[in-house]
Short mmCIF file of C-alpha atoms in Angstrom, two decimals:
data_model
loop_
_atom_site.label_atom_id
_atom_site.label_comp_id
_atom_site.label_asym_id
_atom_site.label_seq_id
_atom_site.Cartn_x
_atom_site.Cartn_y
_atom_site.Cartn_z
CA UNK A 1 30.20 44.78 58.73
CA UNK A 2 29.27 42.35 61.40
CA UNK A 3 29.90 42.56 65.39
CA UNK A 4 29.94 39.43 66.46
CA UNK A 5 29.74 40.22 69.72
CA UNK A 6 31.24 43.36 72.07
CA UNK A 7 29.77 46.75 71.08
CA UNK A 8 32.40 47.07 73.65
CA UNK A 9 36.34 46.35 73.96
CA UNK A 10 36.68 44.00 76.72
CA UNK A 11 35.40 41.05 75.50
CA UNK A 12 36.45 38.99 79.17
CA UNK A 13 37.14 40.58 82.02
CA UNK A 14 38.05 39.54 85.40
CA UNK A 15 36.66 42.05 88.51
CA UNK A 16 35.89 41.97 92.44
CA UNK A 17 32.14 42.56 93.07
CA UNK A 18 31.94 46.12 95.50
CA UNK A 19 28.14 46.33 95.47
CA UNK A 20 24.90 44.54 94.52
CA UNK A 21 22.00 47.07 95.70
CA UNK A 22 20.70 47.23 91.92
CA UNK A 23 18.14 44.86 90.97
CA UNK A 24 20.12 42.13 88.87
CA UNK A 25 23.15 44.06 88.58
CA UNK A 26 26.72 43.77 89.96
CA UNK A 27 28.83 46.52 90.68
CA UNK A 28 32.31 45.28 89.65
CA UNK A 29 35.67 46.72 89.86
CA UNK A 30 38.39 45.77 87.46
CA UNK A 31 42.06 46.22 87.85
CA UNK A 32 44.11 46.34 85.04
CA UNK A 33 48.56 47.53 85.09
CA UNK A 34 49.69 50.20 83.47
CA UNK A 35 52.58 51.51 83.09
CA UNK A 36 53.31 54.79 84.88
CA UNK A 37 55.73 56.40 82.11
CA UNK A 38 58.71 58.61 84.01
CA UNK A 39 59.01 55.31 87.36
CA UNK A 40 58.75 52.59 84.40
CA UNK A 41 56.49 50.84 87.48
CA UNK A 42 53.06 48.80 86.77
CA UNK A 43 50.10 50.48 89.12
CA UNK A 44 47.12 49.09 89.33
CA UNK A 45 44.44 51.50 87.55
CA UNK A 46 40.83 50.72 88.43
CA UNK A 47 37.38 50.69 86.40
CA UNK A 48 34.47 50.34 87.56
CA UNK A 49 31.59 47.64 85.02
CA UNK A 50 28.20 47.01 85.63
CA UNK A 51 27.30 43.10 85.32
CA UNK A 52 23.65 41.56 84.22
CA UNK A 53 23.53 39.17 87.21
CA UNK A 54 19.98 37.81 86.58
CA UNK A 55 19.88 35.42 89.58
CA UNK A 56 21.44 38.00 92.41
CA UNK A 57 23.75 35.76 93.19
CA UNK A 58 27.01 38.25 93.85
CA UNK A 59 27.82 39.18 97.33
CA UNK A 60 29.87 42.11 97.73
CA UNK A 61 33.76 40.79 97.68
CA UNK A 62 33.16 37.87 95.00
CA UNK A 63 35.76 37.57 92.35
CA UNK A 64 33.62 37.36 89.03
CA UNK A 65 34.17 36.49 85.42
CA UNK A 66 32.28 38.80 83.13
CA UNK A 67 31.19 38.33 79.26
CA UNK A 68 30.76 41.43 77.12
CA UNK A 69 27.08 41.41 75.69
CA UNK A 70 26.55 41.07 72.11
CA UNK A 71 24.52 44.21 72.14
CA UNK A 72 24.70 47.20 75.25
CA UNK A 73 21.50 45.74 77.56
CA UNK A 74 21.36 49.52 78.97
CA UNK A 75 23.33 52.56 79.33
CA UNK A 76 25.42 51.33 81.18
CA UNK A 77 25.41 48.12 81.56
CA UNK A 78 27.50 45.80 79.23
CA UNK A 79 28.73 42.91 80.49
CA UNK A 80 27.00 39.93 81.67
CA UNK A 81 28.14 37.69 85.03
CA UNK A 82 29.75 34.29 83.17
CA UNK A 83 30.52 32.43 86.37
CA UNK A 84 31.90 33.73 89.85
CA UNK A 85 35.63 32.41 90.17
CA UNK A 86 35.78 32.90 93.85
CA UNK A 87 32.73 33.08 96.35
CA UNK A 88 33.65 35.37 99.06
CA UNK A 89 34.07 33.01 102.29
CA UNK A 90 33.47 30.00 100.22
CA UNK A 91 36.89 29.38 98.44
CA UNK A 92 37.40 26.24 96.56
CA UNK A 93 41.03 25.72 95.74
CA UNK A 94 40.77 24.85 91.90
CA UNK A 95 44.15 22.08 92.18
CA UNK A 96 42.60 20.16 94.97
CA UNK A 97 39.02 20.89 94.53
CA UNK A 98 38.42 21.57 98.30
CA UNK A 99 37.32 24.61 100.34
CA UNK A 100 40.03 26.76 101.67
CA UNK A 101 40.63 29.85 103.77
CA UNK A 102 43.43 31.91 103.06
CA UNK A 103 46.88 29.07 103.58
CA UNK A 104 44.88 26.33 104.88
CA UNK A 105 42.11 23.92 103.86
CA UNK A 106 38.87 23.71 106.06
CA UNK A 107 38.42 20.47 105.50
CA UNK A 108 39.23 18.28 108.60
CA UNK A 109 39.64 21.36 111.19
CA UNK A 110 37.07 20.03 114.31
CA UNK A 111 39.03 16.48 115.26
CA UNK A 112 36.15 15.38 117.34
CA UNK A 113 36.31 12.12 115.98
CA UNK A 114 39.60 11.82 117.32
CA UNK A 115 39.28 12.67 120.90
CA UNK A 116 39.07 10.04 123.68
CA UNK A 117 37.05 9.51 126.88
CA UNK A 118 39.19 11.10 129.21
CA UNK A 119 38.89 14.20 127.40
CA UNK A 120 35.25 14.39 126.62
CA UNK A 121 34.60 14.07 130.94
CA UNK A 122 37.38 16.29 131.09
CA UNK A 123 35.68 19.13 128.62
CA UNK A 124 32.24 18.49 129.94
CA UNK A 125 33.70 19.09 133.34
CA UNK A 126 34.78 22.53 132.11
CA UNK A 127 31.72 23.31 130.61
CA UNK A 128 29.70 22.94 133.77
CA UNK A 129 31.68 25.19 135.50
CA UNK A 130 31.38 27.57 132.91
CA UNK A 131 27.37 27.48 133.14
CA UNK A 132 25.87 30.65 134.64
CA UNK A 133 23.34 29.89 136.90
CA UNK A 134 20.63 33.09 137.60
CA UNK A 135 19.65 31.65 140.58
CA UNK A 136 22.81 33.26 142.35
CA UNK A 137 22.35 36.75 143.92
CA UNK B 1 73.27 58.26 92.34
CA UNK B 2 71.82 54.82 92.44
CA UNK B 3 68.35 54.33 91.28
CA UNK B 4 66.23 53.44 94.21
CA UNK B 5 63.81 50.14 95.34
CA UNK B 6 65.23 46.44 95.50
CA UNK B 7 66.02 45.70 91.93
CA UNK B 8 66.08 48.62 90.09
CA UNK B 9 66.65 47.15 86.94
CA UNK B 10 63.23 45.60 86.61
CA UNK B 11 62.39 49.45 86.19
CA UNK B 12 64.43 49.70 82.76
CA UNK B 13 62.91 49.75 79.16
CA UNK B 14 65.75 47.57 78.50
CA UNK B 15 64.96 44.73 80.79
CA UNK B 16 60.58 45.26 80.17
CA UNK B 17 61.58 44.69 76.12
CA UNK B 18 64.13 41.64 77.18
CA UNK B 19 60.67 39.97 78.06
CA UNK B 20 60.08 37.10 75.58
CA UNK B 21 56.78 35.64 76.05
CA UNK B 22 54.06 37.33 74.06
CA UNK B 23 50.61 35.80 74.12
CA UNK B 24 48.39 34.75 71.13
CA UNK B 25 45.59 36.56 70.46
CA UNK B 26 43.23 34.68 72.45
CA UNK B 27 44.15 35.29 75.66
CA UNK B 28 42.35 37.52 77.25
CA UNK B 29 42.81 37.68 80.85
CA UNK B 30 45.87 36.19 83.14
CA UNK B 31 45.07 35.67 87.14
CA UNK B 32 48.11 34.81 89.48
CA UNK B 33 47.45 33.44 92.58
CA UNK B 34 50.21 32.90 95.21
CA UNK B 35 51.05 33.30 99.09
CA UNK B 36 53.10 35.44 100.28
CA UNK B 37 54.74 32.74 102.78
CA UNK B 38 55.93 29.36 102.30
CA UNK B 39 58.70 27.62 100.21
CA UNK B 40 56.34 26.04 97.77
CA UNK B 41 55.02 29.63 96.26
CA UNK B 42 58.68 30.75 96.29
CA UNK B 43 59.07 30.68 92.46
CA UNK B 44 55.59 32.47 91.87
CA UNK B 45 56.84 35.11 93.85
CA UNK B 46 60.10 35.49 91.76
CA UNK B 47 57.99 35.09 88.78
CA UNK B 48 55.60 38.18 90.06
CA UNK B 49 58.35 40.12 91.07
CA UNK B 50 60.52 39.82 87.97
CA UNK B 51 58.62 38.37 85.23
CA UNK B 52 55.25 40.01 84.97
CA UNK B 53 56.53 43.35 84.22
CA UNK B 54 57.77 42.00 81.73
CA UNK B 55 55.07 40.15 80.57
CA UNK B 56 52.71 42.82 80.98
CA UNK B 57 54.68 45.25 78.53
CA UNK B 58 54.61 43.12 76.15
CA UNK B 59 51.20 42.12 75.90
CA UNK B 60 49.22 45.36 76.99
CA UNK B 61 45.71 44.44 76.37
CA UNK B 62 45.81 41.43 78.70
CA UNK B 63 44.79 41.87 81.87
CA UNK B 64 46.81 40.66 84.71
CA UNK B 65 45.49 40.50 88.48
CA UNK B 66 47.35 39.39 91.29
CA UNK B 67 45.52 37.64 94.21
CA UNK B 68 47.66 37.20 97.81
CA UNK B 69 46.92 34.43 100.43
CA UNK B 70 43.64 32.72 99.03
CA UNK B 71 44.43 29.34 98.42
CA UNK B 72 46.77 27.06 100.01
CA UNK B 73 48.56 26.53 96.36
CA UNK B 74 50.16 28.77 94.15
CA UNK B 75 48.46 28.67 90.52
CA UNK B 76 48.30 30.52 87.33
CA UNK B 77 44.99 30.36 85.33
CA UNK B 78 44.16 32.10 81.73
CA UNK B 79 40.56 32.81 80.37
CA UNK B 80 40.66 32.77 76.72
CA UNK B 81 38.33 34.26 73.96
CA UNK B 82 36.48 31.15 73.28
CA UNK B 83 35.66 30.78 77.11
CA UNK B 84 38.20 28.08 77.85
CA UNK B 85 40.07 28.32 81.16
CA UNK B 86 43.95 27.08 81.63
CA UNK B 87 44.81 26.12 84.87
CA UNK B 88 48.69 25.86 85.52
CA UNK B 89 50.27 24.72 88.62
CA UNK B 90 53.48 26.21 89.77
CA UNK B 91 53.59 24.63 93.01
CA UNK B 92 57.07 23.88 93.80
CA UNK B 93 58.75 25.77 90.22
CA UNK B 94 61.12 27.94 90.03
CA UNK B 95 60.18 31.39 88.00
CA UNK B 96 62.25 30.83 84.94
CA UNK B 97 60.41 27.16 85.03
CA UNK B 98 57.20 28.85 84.86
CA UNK B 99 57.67 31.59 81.91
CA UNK B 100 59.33 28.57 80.01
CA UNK B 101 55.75 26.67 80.26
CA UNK B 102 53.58 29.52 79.87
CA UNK B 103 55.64 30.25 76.98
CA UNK B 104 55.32 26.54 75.32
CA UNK B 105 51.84 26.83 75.89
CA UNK B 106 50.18 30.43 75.02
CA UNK B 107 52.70 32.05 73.77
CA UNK B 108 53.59 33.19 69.80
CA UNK B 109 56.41 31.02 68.76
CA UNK B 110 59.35 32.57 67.20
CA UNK B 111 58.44 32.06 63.44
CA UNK B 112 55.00 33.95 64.16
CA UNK B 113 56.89 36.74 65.71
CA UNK B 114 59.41 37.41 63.16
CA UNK B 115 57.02 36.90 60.42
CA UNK B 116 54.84 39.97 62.35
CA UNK B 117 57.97 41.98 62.45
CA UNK B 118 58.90 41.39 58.45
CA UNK B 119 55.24 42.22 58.17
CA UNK B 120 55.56 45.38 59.77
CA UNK B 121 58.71 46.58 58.04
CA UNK B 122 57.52 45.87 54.92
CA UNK B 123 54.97 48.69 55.58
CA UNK B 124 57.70 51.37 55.85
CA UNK B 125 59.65 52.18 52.89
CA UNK B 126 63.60 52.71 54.47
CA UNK B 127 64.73 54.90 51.85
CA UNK B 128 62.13 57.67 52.19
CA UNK B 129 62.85 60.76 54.12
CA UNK B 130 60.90 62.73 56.38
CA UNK B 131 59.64 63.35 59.97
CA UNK B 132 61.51 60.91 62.41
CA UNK B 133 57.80 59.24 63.85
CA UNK B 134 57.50 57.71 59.93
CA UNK B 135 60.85 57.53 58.22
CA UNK B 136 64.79 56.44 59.14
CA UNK B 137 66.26 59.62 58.27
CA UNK B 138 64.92 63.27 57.74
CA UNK B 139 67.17 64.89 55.26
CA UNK B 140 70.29 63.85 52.88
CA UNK B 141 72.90 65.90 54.52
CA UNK B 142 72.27 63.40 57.33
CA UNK B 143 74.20 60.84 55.75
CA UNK B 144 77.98 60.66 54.94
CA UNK B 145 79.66 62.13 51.92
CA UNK B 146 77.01 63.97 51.33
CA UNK B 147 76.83 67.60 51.50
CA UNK B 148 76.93 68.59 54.90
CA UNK B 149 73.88 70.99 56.15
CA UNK B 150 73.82 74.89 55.52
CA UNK B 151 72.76 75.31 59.04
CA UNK B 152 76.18 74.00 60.51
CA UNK B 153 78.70 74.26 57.56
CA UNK B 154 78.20 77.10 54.90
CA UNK B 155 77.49 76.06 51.68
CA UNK B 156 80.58 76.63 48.98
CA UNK B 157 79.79 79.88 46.83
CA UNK B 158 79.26 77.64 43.02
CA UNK B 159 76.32 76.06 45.35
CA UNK B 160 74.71 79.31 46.38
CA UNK B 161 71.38 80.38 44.79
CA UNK B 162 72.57 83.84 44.72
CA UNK B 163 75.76 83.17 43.33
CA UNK B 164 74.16 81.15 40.54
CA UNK B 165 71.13 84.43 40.04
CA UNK B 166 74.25 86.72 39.84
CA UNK B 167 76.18 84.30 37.10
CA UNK B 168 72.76 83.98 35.06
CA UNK B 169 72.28 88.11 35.18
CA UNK B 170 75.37 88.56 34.04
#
């Protein structure tokens, strides 16, 4: 009888990385719903998977896809980092392709380009009065 | 006494087995991500809150995960087994919109369904008796016109086993 692949159930999982202090591994927790039997209410029940991340590239907080290995690489260990969905700080909104922060793109925030002489003299005004000079005692 | 929370009903086996879309096999993992403001995520909110509970009871070994406020736009995406990826917009669709697409696209059509469930009965023989996990019915004097059980209505005296040892002794 042949294992294709998965010595192990979840053959894809989806997880949020909560620590990377192994060498090449990723802590990941994995939330899946389950049905609380008397409330009839979905809870989120949580499981912790250990991730072959060969390049240490998982900061604590990214949102990961993992791969079950064909065969267990350690004791623990079973699952392998496939790509990282969202990088922590760095989202890319997958519709429009560009980077985002929680409602609102990042793209185009500073509108330097658009501001006119009058208020560059006017900020650079401000800014001199905001200079502390050490030479007053 | 009313039962308590917003819509209680979502709470109900009945309305969790009303839920029609049931994945195909390869689909492994569903992500939802939506805001929690905003008129454009308004039907991915009313598909969270009435739709995945539904969703999720019928297809227990996919995992479902819920992420709040991270992009701009509301999206669905599914990882399958082979490693593709569906992205599905829902920008600006209402929740029954949604399930109806999700449906079309990963779900088991209605011939594969009801072949599973003819497949399934076929397994268990209806006119068997015995313990009420495996079988319809666990003894004959369930049924009507037949004789009625001992334990509630006395059996009449030609049926009794000692009546019949007495008639045979004597």
């Amino acid at each position: 009888m042949s294992v294709p692949r998965g010595a192990v159930h979840a053959k894809w999982i989806v997880g949020r990385v909560i620590g990377t202090k192994m060498q090449k591994t990723a802590k990941v927790r994995v939330t899946r719903l389950v049905l609380d039997p008397y409330l009839l209410k979905f809870f989120n029940k949580r499981k912790t998977y250990f991730a072959h991340d060969p390049l240490q590239q998982c900061v604590v907080g990214d949102i990961v896809l993992l791969k079950a290995l064909p065969e267990r690489r350690s004791k623990h260990v079973k699952h392998e980092l496939a790509e990282i969905v969202f990088k922590v700080g760095k989202v890319i909104d997958p519709i429009t392709g560009r980077p985002c922060a929680g409602t609102r793109f990042l793209e185009n925030l500073s509108d330097s380009e658009n501001l006119t002489e009058a208020d560059t003299t006017y900020l650079s005004e401000k800014l001199q009065e905001l200079k502390v000079c050490s030479t007053d005692k | 006494m009313p039962m308590k929370g917003r819509f209680p009903i979502r709470r109900t086996l009945q309305y969790l087995s009303q839920g029609d879309v049931v994945f195909k096999s390869s689909v492994k993992v569903m992500t939802v991500n939506y805001n929690t403001a905003g008129q454009l995520s308004e039907g991915a909110r009313k598909f969270v809150f009435f739709n995945i509970p539904q969703i999720q009871y019928k297809n227990p070994w996919v995992q479902i995960m819920l992420f709040k406020n991270m992009t701009p736009s509301p999206f669905l995406r599914f990882y399958l087994d082979n490693g593709e990826q569906v992205l599905v917009d829902v920008e600006d669709k209402t929740n029954k919109e949604i399930t109806e697409h999700i449906k079309k696209i990963l779900g088991k059509s209605k011939e594969t369904l009801e072949k599973e469930e003819r497949e399934r009965k076929k397994l268990s023989h209806p006119a068997t008796f015995g313990p009420k996990r495996y079988h319809l019915r666990e003894c004959m004097c369930e049924i009507e016109g037949q004789v009625p059980c001992p334990a509630f209505v006395p059996l009449p005296k030609e049926m009794r086993g000692k009546y019949k040892a007495a008639m045979k002794t004597e």
